Every structure is written in C-alpha cells, then in structure tokens.
Amino acid sequence: MSVLPIVAWPDPRLKRICAPVERIDDALRQLVSDMFETMYDAPGRGLAAPQVGVMQRLFVMDATWKEGTRTPLACMNPEVAVLGEALSTNEEACLSIKGVAADVTRPNQIELTFTDIEGVRLSMILEGFAAICAQHECDHLDGRVIFDHLDDAARDALEAEYRAMTQ
Ligand code: ZN
C-alpha cells in the first residue's frame, strides 16, 4: 500500500477523457488499494484515477467515512443515469484544487452503474452526498472539474483565487 501523489489543477491530465478499464488484474487491484489509501490520507471522500495520473475510467469513493461509517466503493467504467428532475446546489471541493470550493448544481438522484473490483456489473441508486460525490468523480473521467460547472464570471473569480493561493 502506498499514498500516491495527487495531480494538481491545471495539470492537463485533469482535462482529458479517460480510456475504459480493460481488465481487472493484480496491477489494477493494487491501484485501487493505493487510491483508497491516498483518498483517506488526503483526506477526501472521492478520488478519480486521473487525479493520480492514471488515465483510466475508475474512481474510488467513501461518502460516509468522515461521519464514522466506512462505505468504500471502487467503480470501474461507471455510467450515470439521472433519475427525476430535482436539482440541488452544494459547495464542492476537490483534492486536485485545494483551498477553494465551488457552488455546483447537479441532479439529486442518480442510478450509478459500474463494474466492481470482482468484475461484477452493478447498479445502485444514489442520492444526497453520495450522488454528488459519484457525479464529481465521473466528471474527472471526462476531463471536467468543478470550475467547468460555473458561469464565466464565477469561474474567472474562482480560478484567480486559486492561482493567487498557489503562486
Ligand atoms: Zn475532484
């Protein structure tokens, strides 16, 4: 097990579309294990493979561990289907964009379909924070970050805040 370095925005790897996971082998199981360790160490509730420089469609999340209950989930080749029309706006942070948070509007309830670490294709209905977290991580696999959900003015302001902090 090891904690991996986390890629920081504006690294170009955070803007690329990731390739599907082709097979679940020992190397992938090790990567998933390291990604969980990296996420808990950060500390965060979700981490996508491109955030550790691996350009594959894979993320790990645990939406509840900070409240004392561990619900680790490793998702390969995830797909999101929106359920219902309700949206909500919540402040989101990102381990690759440390120090700023953006108000992001997303669907409240989704069906997340993915391949688990055993190679089984599963679907689950997520809402609340878990739904937000899964959508945030899926965004990373398509090269999107929280900035990409903002209008131009809000984006410019937040990017300037971030750049000022990281210089
Ligand atoms: Zn993120």
Tab-separated table of C-alpha atoms and ligand atoms in Angstrom:
chain	number	residue	atom	x	y	z
A	1	MET	CA	0.000	0.000	0.000
A	2	SER	CA	1.197	3.494	-0.693
A	3	VAL	CA	-0.084	7.036	-0.779
A	4	LEU	CA	0.176	8.331	-4.341
A	5	PRO	CA	0.952	11.933	-5.333
A	6	ILE	CA	-2.213	13.824	-6.320
A	7	VAL	CA	-2.188	15.741	-9.606
A	8	ALA	CA	-2.982	19.442	-9.074
A	9	TRP	CA	-5.054	21.605	-11.410
A	10	PRO	CA	-4.298	22.980	-14.055
A	11	ASP	CA	-2.352	19.837	-14.945
A	12	PRO	CA	-3.508	18.854	-18.478
A	13	ARG	CA	-4.269	15.290	-17.323
A	14	LEU	CA	-7.281	16.736	-15.474
A	15	LYS	CA	-8.729	17.917	-18.802
A	16	ARG	CA	-8.527	14.661	-20.768
A	17	ILE	CA	-11.098	11.951	-21.368
A	18	CYS	CA	-10.025	8.662	-19.794
A	19	ALA	CA	-9.984	5.274	-21.542
A	20	PRO	CA	-12.119	2.341	-20.374
A	21	VAL	CA	-10.628	-0.129	-17.894
A	22	GLU	CA	-9.900	-3.221	-19.990
A	23	ARG	CA	-9.201	-5.829	-17.328
A	24	ILE	CA	-9.177	-6.246	-13.593
A	25	ASP	CA	-5.826	-7.772	-12.684
A	26	ASP	CA	-3.355	-7.577	-9.801
A	27	ALA	CA	-1.996	-4.243	-11.031
A	28	LEU	CA	-5.493	-2.738	-11.045
A	29	ARG	CA	-6.307	-4.174	-7.610
A	30	GLN	CA	-3.085	-2.608	-6.297
A	31	LEU	CA	-4.012	0.719	-7.901
A	32	VAL	CA	-7.470	0.641	-6.264
A	33	SER	CA	-5.916	-0.171	-2.894
A	34	ASP	CA	-3.427	2.704	-3.259
A	35	MET	CA	-6.190	5.075	-4.377
A	36	PHE	CA	-8.231	4.290	-1.241
A	37	GLU	CA	-5.160	4.872	0.919
A	38	THR	CA	-4.456	8.146	-0.895
A	39	MET	CA	-8.088	9.296	-0.545
A	40	TYR	CA	-8.285	8.574	3.191
A	41	ASP	CA	-4.882	10.179	3.743
A	42	ALA	CA	-5.742	13.378	1.806
A	43	PRO	CA	-8.344	13.347	3.484
A	44	GLY	CA	-11.138	13.165	0.917
A	45	ARG	CA	-14.360	11.303	0.094
A	46	GLY	CA	-13.613	10.540	-3.535
A	47	LEU	CA	-10.640	10.161	-5.869
A	48	ALA	CA	-10.589	9.509	-9.606
A	49	ALA	CA	-7.746	7.726	-11.422
A	50	PRO	CA	-6.620	10.783	-13.469
A	51	GLN	CA	-6.045	12.572	-10.140
A	52	VAL	CA	-3.175	10.136	-9.576
A	53	GLY	CA	-2.087	10.312	-13.218
A	54	VAL	CA	-3.784	7.104	-14.413
A	55	MET	CA	-5.915	7.871	-17.469
A	56	GLN	CA	-8.484	5.106	-16.974
A	57	ARG	CA	-12.202	5.171	-16.156
A	58	LEU	CA	-12.016	4.289	-12.486
A	59	PHE	CA	-12.740	6.044	-9.204
A	60	VAL	CA	-12.975	5.264	-5.510
A	61	MET	CA	-15.292	6.927	-3.039
A	62	ASP	CA	-16.491	6.710	0.535
A	63	ALA	CA	-19.184	9.287	1.170
A	64	THR	CA	-19.668	8.485	4.858
A	65	TRP	CA	-16.295	7.704	6.455
A	66	LYS	CA	-15.861	11.178	7.905
A	67	GLU	CA	-19.052	10.569	9.893
A	68	GLY	CA	-17.643	7.300	11.274
A	69	THR	CA	-19.116	4.671	8.903
A	70	ARG	CA	-16.976	3.297	6.081
A	71	THR	CA	-18.736	2.599	2.784
A	72	PRO	CA	-15.837	2.166	0.345
A	73	LEU	CA	-16.839	1.850	-3.281
A	74	ALA	CA	-14.485	1.210	-6.225
A	75	CYS	CA	-16.133	1.821	-9.602
A	76	MET	CA	-14.726	0.800	-12.970
A	77	ASN	CA	-16.261	2.115	-16.213
A	78	PRO	CA	-19.061	3.968	-14.373
A	79	GLU	CA	-22.151	5.387	-16.049
A	80	VAL	CA	-24.591	7.867	-14.545
A	81	ALA	CA	-28.312	7.974	-15.366
A	82	VAL	CA	-30.242	10.899	-13.906
A	83	LEU	CA	-33.434	9.999	-12.024
A	84	GLY	CA	-36.138	12.624	-11.659
A	85	GLU	CA	-35.823	16.338	-12.286
A	86	ALA	CA	-34.788	17.656	-8.880
A	87	LEU	CA	-31.528	19.579	-8.740
A	88	SER	CA	-29.583	20.903	-5.813
A	89	THR	CA	-26.646	23.245	-5.419
A	90	ASN	CA	-23.906	22.362	-2.990
A	91	GLU	CA	-20.429	23.584	-2.235
A	92	GLU	CA	-17.896	21.120	-3.675
A	93	ALA	CA	-14.196	20.871	-3.038
A	94	CYS	CA	-11.647	18.824	-4.977
A	95	LEU	CA	-8.387	17.201	-3.874
A	96	SER	CA	-6.777	18.485	-7.096
A	97	ILE	CA	-7.921	22.089	-6.493
A	98	LYS	CA	-7.084	22.549	-2.843
A	99	GLY	CA	-8.204	25.631	-0.968
A	100	VAL	CA	-11.248	26.695	-2.988
A	101	ALA	CA	-14.827	25.456	-3.197
A	102	ALA	CA	-17.422	25.995	-5.905
A	103	ASP	CA	-21.225	26.001	-5.792
A	104	VAL	CA	-22.150	23.226	-8.217
A	105	THR	CA	-25.704	22.377	-9.304
A	106	ARG	CA	-26.408	18.712	-10.030
A	107	PRO	CA	-29.293	16.227	-10.147
A	108	ASN	CA	-30.315	14.980	-6.681
A	109	GLN	CA	-30.780	11.344	-7.534
A	110	ILE	CA	-28.899	9.106	-9.971
A	111	GLU	CA	-28.513	5.495	-10.905
A	112	LEU	CA	-24.811	4.625	-10.936
A	113	THR	CA	-23.836	1.561	-12.974
A	114	PHE	CA	-20.270	0.266	-12.754
A	115	THR	CA	-18.024	-2.782	-12.659
A	116	ASP	CA	-16.796	-3.608	-9.165
A	117	ILE	CA	-13.381	-4.956	-8.159
A	118	GLU	CA	-14.652	-8.551	-8.590
A	119	GLY	CA	-15.634	-7.792	-12.176
A	120	VAL	CA	-19.363	-7.762	-11.471
A	121	ARG	CA	-21.534	-5.153	-13.203
A	122	LEU	CA	-23.744	-3.449	-10.583
A	123	SER	CA	-26.264	-0.631	-10.409
A	124	MET	CA	-27.186	1.391	-7.377
A	125	ILE	CA	-29.424	4.341	-6.710
A	126	LEU	CA	-27.620	7.203	-5.009
A	127	GLU	CA	-28.909	10.447	-3.576
A	128	GLY	CA	-27.665	13.238	-1.373
A	129	PHE	CA	-23.950	13.457	-0.764
A	130	ALA	CA	-23.174	10.064	-2.332
A	131	ALA	CA	-24.849	11.174	-5.581
A	132	ILE	CA	-22.855	14.399	-5.589
A	133	CYS	CA	-19.614	12.555	-4.921
A	134	ALA	CA	-20.167	9.962	-7.682
A	135	GLN	CA	-21.046	12.662	-10.229
A	136	HIS	CA	-17.986	14.709	-9.242
A	137	GLU	CA	-15.716	11.689	-9.724
A	138	CYS	CA	-17.358	10.706	-13.047
A	139	ASP	CA	-16.724	14.276	-14.233
A	140	HIS	CA	-12.991	13.717	-13.716
A	141	LEU	CA	-13.100	10.729	-16.089
A	142	ASP	CA	-14.400	13.067	-18.804
A	143	GLY	CA	-11.852	15.794	-18.075
A	144	ARG	CA	-14.265	18.024	-16.157
A	145	VAL	CA	-13.653	19.718	-12.810
A	146	ILE	CA	-15.765	21.948	-10.552
A	147	PHE	CA	-14.697	25.064	-12.492
A	148	ASP	CA	-16.442	23.691	-15.578
A	149	HIS	CA	-19.842	23.937	-13.846
A	150	LEU	CA	-19.565	27.702	-13.260
A	151	ASP	CA	-20.569	30.628	-15.439
A	152	ASP	CA	-17.702	32.652	-16.904
A	153	ALA	CA	-17.626	35.336	-14.206
A	154	ALA	CA	-17.736	32.888	-11.304
A	155	ARG	CA	-15.143	30.702	-12.986
A	156	ASP	CA	-12.730	33.578	-13.603
A	157	ALA	CA	-13.063	34.742	-10.000
A	158	LEU	CA	-12.505	31.298	-8.515
A	159	GLU	CA	-9.615	30.442	-10.840
A	160	ALA	CA	-7.958	33.751	-9.918
A	161	GLU	CA	-8.430	32.961	-6.208
A	162	TYR	CA	-6.888	29.532	-6.702
A	163	ARG	CA	-3.953	30.784	-8.777
A	164	ALA	CA	-3.205	33.549	-6.257
A	165	MET	CA	-3.105	30.945	-3.496
A	166	THR	CA	-0.848	28.502	-5.338
A	167	GLN	CA	1.723	31.019	-6.575
B	1	ZN	ZN	-12.265	16.350	-7.762
